[in-house]
Short mmCIF file of C-alpha atoms in Angstrom, two decimals:
data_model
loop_
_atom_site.label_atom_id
_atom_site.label_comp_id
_atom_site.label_asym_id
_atom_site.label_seq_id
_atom_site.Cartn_x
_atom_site.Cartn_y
_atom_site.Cartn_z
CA UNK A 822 0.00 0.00 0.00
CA UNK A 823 1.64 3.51 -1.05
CA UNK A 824 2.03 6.12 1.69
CA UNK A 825 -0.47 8.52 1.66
CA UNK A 826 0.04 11.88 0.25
CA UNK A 827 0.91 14.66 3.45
CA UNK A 828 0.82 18.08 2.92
CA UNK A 829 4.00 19.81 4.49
CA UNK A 830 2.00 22.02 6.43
CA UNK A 831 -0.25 18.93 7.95
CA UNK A 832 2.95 17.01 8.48
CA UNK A 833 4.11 19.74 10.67
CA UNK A 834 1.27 20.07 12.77
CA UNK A 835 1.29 16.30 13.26
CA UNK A 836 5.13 17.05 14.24
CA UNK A 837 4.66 19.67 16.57
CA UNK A 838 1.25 17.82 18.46
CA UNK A 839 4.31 14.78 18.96
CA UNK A 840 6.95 17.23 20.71
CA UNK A 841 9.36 17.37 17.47
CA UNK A 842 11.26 21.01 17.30
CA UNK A 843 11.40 22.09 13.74
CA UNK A 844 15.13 20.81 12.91
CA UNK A 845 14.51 17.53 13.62
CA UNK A 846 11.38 18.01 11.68
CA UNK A 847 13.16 19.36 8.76
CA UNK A 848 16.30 16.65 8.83
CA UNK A 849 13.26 13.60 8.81
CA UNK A 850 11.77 15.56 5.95
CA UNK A 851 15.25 15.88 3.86
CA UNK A 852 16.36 12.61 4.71
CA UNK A 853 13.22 9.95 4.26
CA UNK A 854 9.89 12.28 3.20
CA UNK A 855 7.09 11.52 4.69
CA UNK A 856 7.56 8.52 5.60
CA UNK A 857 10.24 9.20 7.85
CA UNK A 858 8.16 12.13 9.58
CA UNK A 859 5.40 9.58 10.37
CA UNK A 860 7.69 7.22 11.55
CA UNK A 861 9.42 9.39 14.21
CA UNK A 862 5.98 10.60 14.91
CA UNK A 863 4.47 7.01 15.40
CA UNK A 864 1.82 7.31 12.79
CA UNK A 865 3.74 6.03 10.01
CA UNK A 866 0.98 4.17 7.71
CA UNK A 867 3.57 1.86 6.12
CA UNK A 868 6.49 2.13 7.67
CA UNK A 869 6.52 0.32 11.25
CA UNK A 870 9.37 0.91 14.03
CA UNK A 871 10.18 -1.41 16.99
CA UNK A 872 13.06 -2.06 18.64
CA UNK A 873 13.99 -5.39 16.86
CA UNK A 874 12.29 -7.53 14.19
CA UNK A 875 13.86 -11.17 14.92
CA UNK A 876 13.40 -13.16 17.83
CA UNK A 877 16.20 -12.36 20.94
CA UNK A 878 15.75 -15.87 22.28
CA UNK A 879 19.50 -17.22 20.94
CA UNK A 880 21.34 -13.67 21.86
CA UNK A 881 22.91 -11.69 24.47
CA UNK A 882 20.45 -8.77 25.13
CA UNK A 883 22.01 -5.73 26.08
CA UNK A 884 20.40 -2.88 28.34
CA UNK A 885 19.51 -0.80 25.38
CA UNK A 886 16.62 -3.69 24.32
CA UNK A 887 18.24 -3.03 20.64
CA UNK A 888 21.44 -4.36 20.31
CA UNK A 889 21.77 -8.35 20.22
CA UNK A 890 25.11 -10.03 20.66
CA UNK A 891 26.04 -13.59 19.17
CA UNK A 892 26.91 -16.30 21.30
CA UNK A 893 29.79 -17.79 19.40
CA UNK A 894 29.99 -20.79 20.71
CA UNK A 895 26.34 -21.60 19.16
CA UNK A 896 27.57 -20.67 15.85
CA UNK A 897 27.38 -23.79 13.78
CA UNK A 898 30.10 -25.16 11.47
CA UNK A 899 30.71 -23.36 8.72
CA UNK A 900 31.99 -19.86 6.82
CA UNK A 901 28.19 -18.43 7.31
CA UNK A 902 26.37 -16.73 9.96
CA UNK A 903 23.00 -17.66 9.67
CA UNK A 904 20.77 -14.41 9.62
CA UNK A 905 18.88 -15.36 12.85
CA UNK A 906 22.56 -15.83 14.41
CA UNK A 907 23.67 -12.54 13.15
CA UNK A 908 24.19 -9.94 15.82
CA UNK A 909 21.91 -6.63 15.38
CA UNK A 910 23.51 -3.00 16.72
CA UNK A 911 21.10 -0.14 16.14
CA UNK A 912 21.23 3.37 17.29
CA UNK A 913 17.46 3.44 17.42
CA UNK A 914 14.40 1.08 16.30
CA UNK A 915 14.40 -1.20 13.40
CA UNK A 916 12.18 0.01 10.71
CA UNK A 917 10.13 -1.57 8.22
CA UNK A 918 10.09 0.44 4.98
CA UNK A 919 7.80 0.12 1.88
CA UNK A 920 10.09 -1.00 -0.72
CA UNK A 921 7.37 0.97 -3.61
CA UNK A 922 7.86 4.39 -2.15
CA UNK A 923 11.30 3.71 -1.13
CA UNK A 924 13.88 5.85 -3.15
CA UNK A 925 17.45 6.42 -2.55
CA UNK A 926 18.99 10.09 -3.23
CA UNK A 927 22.07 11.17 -4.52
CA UNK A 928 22.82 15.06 -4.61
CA UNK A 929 25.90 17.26 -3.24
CA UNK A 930 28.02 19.78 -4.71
CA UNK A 931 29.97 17.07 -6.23
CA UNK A 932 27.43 15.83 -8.52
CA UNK A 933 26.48 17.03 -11.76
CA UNK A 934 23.54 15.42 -12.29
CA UNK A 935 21.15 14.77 -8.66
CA UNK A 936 19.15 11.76 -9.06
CA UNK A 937 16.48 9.30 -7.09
CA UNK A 938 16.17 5.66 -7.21
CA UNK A 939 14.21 3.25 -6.79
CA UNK A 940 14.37 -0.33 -5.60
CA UNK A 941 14.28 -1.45 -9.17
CA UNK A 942 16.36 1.07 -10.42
CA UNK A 943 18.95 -0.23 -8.22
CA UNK A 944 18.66 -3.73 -8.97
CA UNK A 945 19.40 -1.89 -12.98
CA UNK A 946 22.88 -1.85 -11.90
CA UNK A 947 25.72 -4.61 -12.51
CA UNK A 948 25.47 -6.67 -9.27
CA UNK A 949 28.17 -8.09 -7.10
CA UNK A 950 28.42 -10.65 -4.66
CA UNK A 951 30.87 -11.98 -2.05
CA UNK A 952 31.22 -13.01 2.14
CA UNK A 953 32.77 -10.96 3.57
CA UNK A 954 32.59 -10.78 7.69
CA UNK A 955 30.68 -7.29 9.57
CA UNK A 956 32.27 -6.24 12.79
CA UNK A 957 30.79 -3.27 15.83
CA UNK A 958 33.53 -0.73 16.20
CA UNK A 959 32.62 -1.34 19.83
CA UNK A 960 32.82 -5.39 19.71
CA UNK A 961 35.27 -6.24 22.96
CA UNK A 962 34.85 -3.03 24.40
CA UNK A 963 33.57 -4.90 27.87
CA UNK A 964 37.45 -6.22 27.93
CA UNK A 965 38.58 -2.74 28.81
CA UNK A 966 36.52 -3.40 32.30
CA UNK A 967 36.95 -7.14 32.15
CA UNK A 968 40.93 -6.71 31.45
CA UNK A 969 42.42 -3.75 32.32
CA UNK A 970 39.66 -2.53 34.99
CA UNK A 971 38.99 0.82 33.54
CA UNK A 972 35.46 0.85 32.00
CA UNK A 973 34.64 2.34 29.01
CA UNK A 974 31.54 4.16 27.93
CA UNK A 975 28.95 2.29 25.75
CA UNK A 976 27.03 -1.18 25.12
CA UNK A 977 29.71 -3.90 26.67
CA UNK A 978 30.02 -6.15 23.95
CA UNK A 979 32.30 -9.31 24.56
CA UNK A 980 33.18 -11.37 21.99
CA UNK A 981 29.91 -11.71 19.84
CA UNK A 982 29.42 -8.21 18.23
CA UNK A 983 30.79 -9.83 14.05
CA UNK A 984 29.26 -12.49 12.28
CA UNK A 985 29.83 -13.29 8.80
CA UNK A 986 27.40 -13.52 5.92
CA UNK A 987 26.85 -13.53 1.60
CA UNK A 988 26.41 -10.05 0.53
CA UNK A 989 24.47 -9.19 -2.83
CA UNK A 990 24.78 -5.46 -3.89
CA UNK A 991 25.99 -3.01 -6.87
CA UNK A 992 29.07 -0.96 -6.40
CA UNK A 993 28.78 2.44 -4.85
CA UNK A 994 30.96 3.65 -7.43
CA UNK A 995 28.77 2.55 -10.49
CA UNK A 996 25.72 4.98 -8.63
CA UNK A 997 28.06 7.63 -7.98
CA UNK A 998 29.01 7.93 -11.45
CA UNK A 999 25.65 7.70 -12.81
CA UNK A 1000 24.91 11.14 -10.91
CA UNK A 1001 28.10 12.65 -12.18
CA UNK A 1002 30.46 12.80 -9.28
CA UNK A 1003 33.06 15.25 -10.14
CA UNK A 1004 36.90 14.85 -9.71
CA UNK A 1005 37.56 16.65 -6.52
CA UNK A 1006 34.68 15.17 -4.61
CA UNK A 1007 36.50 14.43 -0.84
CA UNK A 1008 33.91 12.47 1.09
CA UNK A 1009 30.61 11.29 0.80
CA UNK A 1010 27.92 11.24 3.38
CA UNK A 1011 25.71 8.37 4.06
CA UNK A 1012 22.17 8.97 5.77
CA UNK A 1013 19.62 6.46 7.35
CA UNK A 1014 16.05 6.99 7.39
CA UNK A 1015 16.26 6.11 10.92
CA UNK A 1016 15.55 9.24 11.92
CA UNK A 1017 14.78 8.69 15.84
CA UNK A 1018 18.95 8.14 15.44
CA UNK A 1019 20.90 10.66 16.82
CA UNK A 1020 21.28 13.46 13.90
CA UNK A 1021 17.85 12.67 12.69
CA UNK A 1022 19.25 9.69 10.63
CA UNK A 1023 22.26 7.71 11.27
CA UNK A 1024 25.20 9.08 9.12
CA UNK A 1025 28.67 8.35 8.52
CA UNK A 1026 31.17 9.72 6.39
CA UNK A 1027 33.37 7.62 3.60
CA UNK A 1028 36.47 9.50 1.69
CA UNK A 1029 35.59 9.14 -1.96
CA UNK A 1030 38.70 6.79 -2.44
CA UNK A 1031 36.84 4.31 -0.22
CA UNK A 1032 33.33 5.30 -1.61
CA UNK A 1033 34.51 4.65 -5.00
CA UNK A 1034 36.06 1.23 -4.15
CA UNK A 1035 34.16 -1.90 -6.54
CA UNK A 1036 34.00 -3.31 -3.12
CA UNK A 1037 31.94 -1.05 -1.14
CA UNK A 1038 28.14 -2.06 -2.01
CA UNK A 1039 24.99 -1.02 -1.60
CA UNK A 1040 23.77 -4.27 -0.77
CA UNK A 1041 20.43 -5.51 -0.40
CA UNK A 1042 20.86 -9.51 -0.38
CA UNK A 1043 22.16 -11.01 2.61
CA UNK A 1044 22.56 -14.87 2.43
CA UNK A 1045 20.65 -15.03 -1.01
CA UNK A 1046 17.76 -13.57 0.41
CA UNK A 1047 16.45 -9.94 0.61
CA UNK A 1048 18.11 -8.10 3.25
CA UNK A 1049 16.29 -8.27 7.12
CA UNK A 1050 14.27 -5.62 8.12
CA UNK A 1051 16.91 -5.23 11.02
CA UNK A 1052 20.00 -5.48 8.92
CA UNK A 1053 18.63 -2.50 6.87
CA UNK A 1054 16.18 -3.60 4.03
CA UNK A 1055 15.98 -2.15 1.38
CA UNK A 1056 19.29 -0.56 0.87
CA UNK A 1057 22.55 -0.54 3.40
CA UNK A 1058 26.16 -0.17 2.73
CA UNK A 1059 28.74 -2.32 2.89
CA UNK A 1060 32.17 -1.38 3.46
CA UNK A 1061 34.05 -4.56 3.93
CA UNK A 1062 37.29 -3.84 6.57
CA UNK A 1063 35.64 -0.80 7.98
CA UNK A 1064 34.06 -0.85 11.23
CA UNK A 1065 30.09 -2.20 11.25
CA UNK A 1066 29.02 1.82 11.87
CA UNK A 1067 30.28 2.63 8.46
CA UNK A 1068 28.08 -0.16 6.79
CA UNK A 1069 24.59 2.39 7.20
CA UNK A 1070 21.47 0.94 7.42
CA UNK A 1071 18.12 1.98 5.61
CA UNK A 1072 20.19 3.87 3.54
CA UNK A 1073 17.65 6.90 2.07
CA UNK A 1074 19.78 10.02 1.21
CA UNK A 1075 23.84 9.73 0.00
CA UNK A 1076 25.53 13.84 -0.21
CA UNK A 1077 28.91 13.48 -2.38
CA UNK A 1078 31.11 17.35 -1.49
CA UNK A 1079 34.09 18.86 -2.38
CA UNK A 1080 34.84 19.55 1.27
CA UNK A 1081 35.40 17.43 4.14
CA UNK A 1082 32.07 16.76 5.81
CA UNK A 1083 32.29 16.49 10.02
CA UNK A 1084 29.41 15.11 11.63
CA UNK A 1085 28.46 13.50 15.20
CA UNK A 1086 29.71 10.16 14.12
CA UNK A 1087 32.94 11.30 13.11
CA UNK A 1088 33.75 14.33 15.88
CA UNK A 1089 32.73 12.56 19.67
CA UNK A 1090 31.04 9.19 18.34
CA UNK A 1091 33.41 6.75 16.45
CA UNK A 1092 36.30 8.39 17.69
CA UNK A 1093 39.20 6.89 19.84
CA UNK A 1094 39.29 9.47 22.47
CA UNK A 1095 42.58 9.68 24.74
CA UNK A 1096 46.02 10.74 25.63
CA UNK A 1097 47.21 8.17 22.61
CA UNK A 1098 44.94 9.79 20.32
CA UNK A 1099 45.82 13.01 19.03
CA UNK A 1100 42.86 15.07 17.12
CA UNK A 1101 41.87 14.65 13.43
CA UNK A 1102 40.65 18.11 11.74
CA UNK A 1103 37.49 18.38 13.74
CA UNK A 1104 37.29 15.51 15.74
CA UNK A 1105 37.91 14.90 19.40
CA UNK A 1106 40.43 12.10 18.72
CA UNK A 1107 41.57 9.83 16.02
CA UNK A 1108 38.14 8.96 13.59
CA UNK A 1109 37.96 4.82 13.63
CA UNK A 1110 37.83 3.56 10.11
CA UNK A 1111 39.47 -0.01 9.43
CA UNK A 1112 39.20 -2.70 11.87
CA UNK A 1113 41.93 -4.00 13.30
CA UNK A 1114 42.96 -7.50 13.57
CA UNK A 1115 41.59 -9.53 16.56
CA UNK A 1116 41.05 -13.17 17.72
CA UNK A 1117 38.74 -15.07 20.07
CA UNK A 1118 37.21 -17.95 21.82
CA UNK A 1119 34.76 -19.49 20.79
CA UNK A 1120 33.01 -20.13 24.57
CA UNK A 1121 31.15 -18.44 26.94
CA UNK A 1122 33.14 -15.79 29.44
CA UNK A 1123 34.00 -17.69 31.50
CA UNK A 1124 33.86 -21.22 30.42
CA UNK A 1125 33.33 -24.17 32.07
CA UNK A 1126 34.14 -27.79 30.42
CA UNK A 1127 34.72 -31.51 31.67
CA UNK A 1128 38.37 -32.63 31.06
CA UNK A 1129 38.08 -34.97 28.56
CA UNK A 1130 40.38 -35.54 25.92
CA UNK A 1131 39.57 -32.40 23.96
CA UNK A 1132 40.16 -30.43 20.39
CA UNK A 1133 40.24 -26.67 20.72
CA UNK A 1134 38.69 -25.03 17.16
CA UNK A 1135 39.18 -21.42 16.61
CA UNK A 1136 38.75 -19.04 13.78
CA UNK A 1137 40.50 -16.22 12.91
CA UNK A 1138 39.43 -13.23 9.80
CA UNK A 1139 40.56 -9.44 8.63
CA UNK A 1140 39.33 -6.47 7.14
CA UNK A 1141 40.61 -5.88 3.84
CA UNK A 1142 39.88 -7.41 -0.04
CA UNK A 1143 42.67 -10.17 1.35
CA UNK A 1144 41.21 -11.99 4.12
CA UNK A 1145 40.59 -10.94 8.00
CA UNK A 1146 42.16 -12.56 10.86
CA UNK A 1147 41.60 -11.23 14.22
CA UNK A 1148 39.30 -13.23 16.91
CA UNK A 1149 39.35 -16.61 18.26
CA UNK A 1150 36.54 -18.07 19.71
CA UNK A 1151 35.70 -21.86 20.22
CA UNK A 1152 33.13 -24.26 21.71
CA UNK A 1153 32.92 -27.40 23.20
CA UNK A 1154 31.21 -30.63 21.62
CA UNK A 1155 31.57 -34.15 22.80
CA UNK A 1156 34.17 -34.99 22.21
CA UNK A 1157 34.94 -31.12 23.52
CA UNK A 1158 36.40 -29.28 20.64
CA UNK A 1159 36.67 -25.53 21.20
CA UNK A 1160 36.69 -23.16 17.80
CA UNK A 1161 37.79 -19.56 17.08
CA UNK A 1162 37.62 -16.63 14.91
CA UNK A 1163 40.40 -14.68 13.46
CA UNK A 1164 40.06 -10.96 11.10
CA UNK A 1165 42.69 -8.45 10.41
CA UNK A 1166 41.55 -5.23 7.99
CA UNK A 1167 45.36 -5.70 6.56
CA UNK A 1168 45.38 -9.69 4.63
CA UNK A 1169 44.62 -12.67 5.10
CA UNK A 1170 45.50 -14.45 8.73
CA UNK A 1171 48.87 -16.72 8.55
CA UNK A 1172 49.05 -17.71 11.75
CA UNK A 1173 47.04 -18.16 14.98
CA UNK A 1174 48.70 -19.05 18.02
CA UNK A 1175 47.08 -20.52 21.46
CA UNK A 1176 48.63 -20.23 25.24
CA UNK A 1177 47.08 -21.97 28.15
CA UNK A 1178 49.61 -20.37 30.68
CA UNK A 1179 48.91 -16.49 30.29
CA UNK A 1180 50.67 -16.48 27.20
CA UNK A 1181 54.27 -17.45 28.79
CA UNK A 1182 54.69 -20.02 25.90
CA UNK A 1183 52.19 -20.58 22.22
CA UNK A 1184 51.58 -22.90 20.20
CA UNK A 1185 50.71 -22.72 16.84
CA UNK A 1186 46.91 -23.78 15.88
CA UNK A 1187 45.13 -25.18 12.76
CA UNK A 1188 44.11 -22.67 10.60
CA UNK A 1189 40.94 -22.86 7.78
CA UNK A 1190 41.29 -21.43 4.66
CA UNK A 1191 39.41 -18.38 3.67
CA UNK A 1192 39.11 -15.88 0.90
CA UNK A 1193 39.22 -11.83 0.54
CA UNK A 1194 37.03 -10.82 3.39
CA UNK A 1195 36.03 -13.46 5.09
CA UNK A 1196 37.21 -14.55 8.29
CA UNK A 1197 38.76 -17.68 9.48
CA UNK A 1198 38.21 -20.32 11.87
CA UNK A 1199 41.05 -22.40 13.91
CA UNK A 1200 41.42 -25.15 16.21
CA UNK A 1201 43.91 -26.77 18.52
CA UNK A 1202 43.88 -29.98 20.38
CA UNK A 1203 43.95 -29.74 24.00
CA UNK A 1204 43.89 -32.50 27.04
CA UNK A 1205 43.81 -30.48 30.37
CA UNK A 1206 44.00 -31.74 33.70
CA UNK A 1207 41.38 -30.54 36.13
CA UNK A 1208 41.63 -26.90 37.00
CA UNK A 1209 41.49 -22.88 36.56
CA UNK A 1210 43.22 -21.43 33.29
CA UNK A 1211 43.75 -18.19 31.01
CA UNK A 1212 43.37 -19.24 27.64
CA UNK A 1213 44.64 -16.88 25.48
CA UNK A 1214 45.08 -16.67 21.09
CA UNK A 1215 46.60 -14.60 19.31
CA UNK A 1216 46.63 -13.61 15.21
CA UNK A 1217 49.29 -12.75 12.43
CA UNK A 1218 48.04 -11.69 9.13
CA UNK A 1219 49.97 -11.41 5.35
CA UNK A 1220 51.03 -7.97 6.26
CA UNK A 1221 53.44 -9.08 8.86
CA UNK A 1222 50.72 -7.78 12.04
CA UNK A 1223 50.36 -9.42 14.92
CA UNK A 1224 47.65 -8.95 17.92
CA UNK A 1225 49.65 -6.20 20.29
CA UNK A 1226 50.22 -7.62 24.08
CA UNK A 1227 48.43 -3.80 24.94
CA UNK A 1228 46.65 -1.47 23.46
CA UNK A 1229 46.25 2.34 25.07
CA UNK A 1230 42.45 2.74 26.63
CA UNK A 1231 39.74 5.03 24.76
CA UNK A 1232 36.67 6.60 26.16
CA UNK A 1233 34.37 4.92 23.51
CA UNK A 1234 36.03 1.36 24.23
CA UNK A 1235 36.28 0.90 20.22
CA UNK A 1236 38.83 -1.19 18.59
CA UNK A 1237 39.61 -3.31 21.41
CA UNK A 1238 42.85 -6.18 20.00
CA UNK A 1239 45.20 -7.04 22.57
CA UNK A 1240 45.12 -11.20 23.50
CA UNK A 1241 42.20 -11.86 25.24
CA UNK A 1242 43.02 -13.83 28.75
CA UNK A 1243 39.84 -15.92 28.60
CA UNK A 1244 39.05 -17.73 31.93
CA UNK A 1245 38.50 -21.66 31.65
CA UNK A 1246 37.54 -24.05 34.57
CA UNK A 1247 38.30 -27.49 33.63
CA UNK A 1248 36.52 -30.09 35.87
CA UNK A 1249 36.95 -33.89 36.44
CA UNK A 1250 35.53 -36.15 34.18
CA UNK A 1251 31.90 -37.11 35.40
CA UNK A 1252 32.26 -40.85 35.72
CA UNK A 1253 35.16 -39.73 37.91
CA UNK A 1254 33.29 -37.80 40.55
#
């Protein structure tokens, strides 16, 4: 069903009667229509908001009642995430947008020639597809507390904020082009509709050498099927390497300028904020943009498991168009095998190493192969004796980078690399107690 036609002036009274001041009025207007008025207003005809779509039951809820984090050690074998496994961070409700009305903007003073799209315009386009993995700038951040006791500010993710998944999409660069984009574009803005976000739409800000990348989509397949409504159908980005914020969702509105473009999400948000950090142009600290490579357990924190004669399985993947190692993580199955994930933004992973003595000695662990951007899982065999350890992995990718042994804090807890020190009680055998 089409969404009704709304006057301006009737959309503002329905505005004002639900407390909206007129900017925020104004940036819903510019960045979704209607629709998106009506939707921050709560009377959206055919466009529905809720926190979440899919059902919570297999995550890690977090306070906000928005974001979901994996459990890794439920992941099943395999390179894919399945969709209902797939972690969700918003930075508001999910919405649930009519794919006929739907169009997609391009404008700027970098364009020569404006233009709107729809959902079938898009599909027009030369298509691409690959796997490539999705991480939360924040994922780890709880290991700042959990680690080095010093808390950082935000939702505390552990292990579980990346999953990895088939992406279906067109380039970013063919669209550009087909509006014109001019040779000394600098950056290019991408909005949300979600326009109870912070900015009235969430936004983030590519340089047009990564914009203009064949690998950074506007995808709108995930896992061969149309794109969730909380993983951004119709339209996100995908910017594989780049931390999850960059990878907008319910993309509506994309501003190509000559000029550098400074927003929330690149001044105070998405910044690594600290004495280690010196300022960028406007920001408060350095702006995160790549991942960085990371590797973890696949098991609960902490973990618990029977000493039995056991194999250790990890995984470890990065964020560039050469692989990604960078977190282990691994579970337990009779007989106990315990798996991991590796990613690095900077090649593939070469090496993944596991300690069970606080990272005094390592050994060197199986490694899966993987492709471009997917990540990589790796095992170990292990046959403990009863008792309390520190498991720890670490990852080395193609470019000669290895997890650091410390990293400097941040306010924002993003980026969070060093070794984990995951906590493992190992208990007798049950026939022996």
């Amino acid at each position: 069903m089409p969404i009704p036609v709304v006057g301006v002036a009737r959309l503002w009274r329905i505005a004002r009667r639900h407390g909206m001041d007129r900017r925020r009025f104004l940036q819903a207007l510019t960045a979704g229509g209607a629709a998106a008025v009506l939707a921050a207003c709560g009377e959206a005809t055919t466009q529905r908001t809720q926190a979440r779509f899919k059902d919570a039951t297999p995550f890690i809820v977090h306070e906000d009642g928005m974001s979901l984090e994996t459990r890794l050690e439920d992941l099943p074998e395999g390179l894919i995430t399945p969709v209902h496994r797939f972690f969700v961070r918003n930075n508001s409700v999910s919405l649930d947008v009519d794919v006929e009305s739907w169009r997609l903007s391009i404008e700027g003073d970098a364009v020569s020639n404006p233009i709107q799209l729809s959902f079938d315009d898009i599909r027009k386009f030369p298509s691409r597809t690959f796997v490539s993995y999705l991480e939360c700038a924040g994922n780890q951040r709880a290991m700042f507390d959990l680690v080095k006791g010093q808390k950082a500010a935000g939702t505390q993710w552990k292990t579980g904020g990346v999953g990895c998944a088939e992406w279906t999409g067109v380039s970013l660069r063919d669209v550009l082009q087909r509006a014109g984009i001019s040779d000394d574009a600098a950056n290019v803005l991408l909005i949300g509709l979600d326009s109870e976000s912070p900015e009235g739409g969430f936004r983030r800000v590519l340089p047009v050498e990564k914009a203009l990348h064949p690998d950074t989509l506007l995808a709108y397949r995930m896992n061969n099927e149309w794109l969730p409504r909380d993983h951004g159908f119709p339209l996100r980005a995908l910017v594989p390497g780049w931390v999850g914020s960059t990878n907008v969702k319910w993309l509506g509105r994309i501003v190509v300028s000559r000029y550098p473009i400074w927003t929330r999400n690149n001044t105070t948000s998405y910044v690594l904020i600290g004495d280690a950090y010196p300022s960028e142009g406007e920001a408060a600290g350095k702006v995160t943009t790549k991942q960085v490579i990371k590797s973890a357990l696949a098991l609960p924190w902490p973990a618990k498991l029977e000493a039995v004669s056991q194999r250790l399985h990890c995984t470890a993947y990065s964020p560039d168009s050469r692989g990604f190692v960078g977190s282990s993580v691994c579970v337990s199955e009779p007989p106990l095998i315990i798996r991991g994930v590796a990613h690095s933004p900077d090649g593939p992973i070469t090496k993944v190493e596991w300690s069970t003595d606080s990272g005094r000695t390592w050994r060197d662990a199986a490694l899966s192969r993987y492709e471009r951007y997917e990540w990589a899982w790796f095992t170990f065999d292990w046959d403990p004796v009863p008792g309390n350890y520190i498991v720890m992995t670490r990852a080395t990718d193609a470019a000669g980078n290895t997890q650091p042994d410390e990293i400097p804090f941040n306010e924002k807890g993003y980026l969070f690399n060093q070794p984990l020190p995951h906590p493992v009680t190992v208990t007798p055998p049950r026939h022996a107690i």
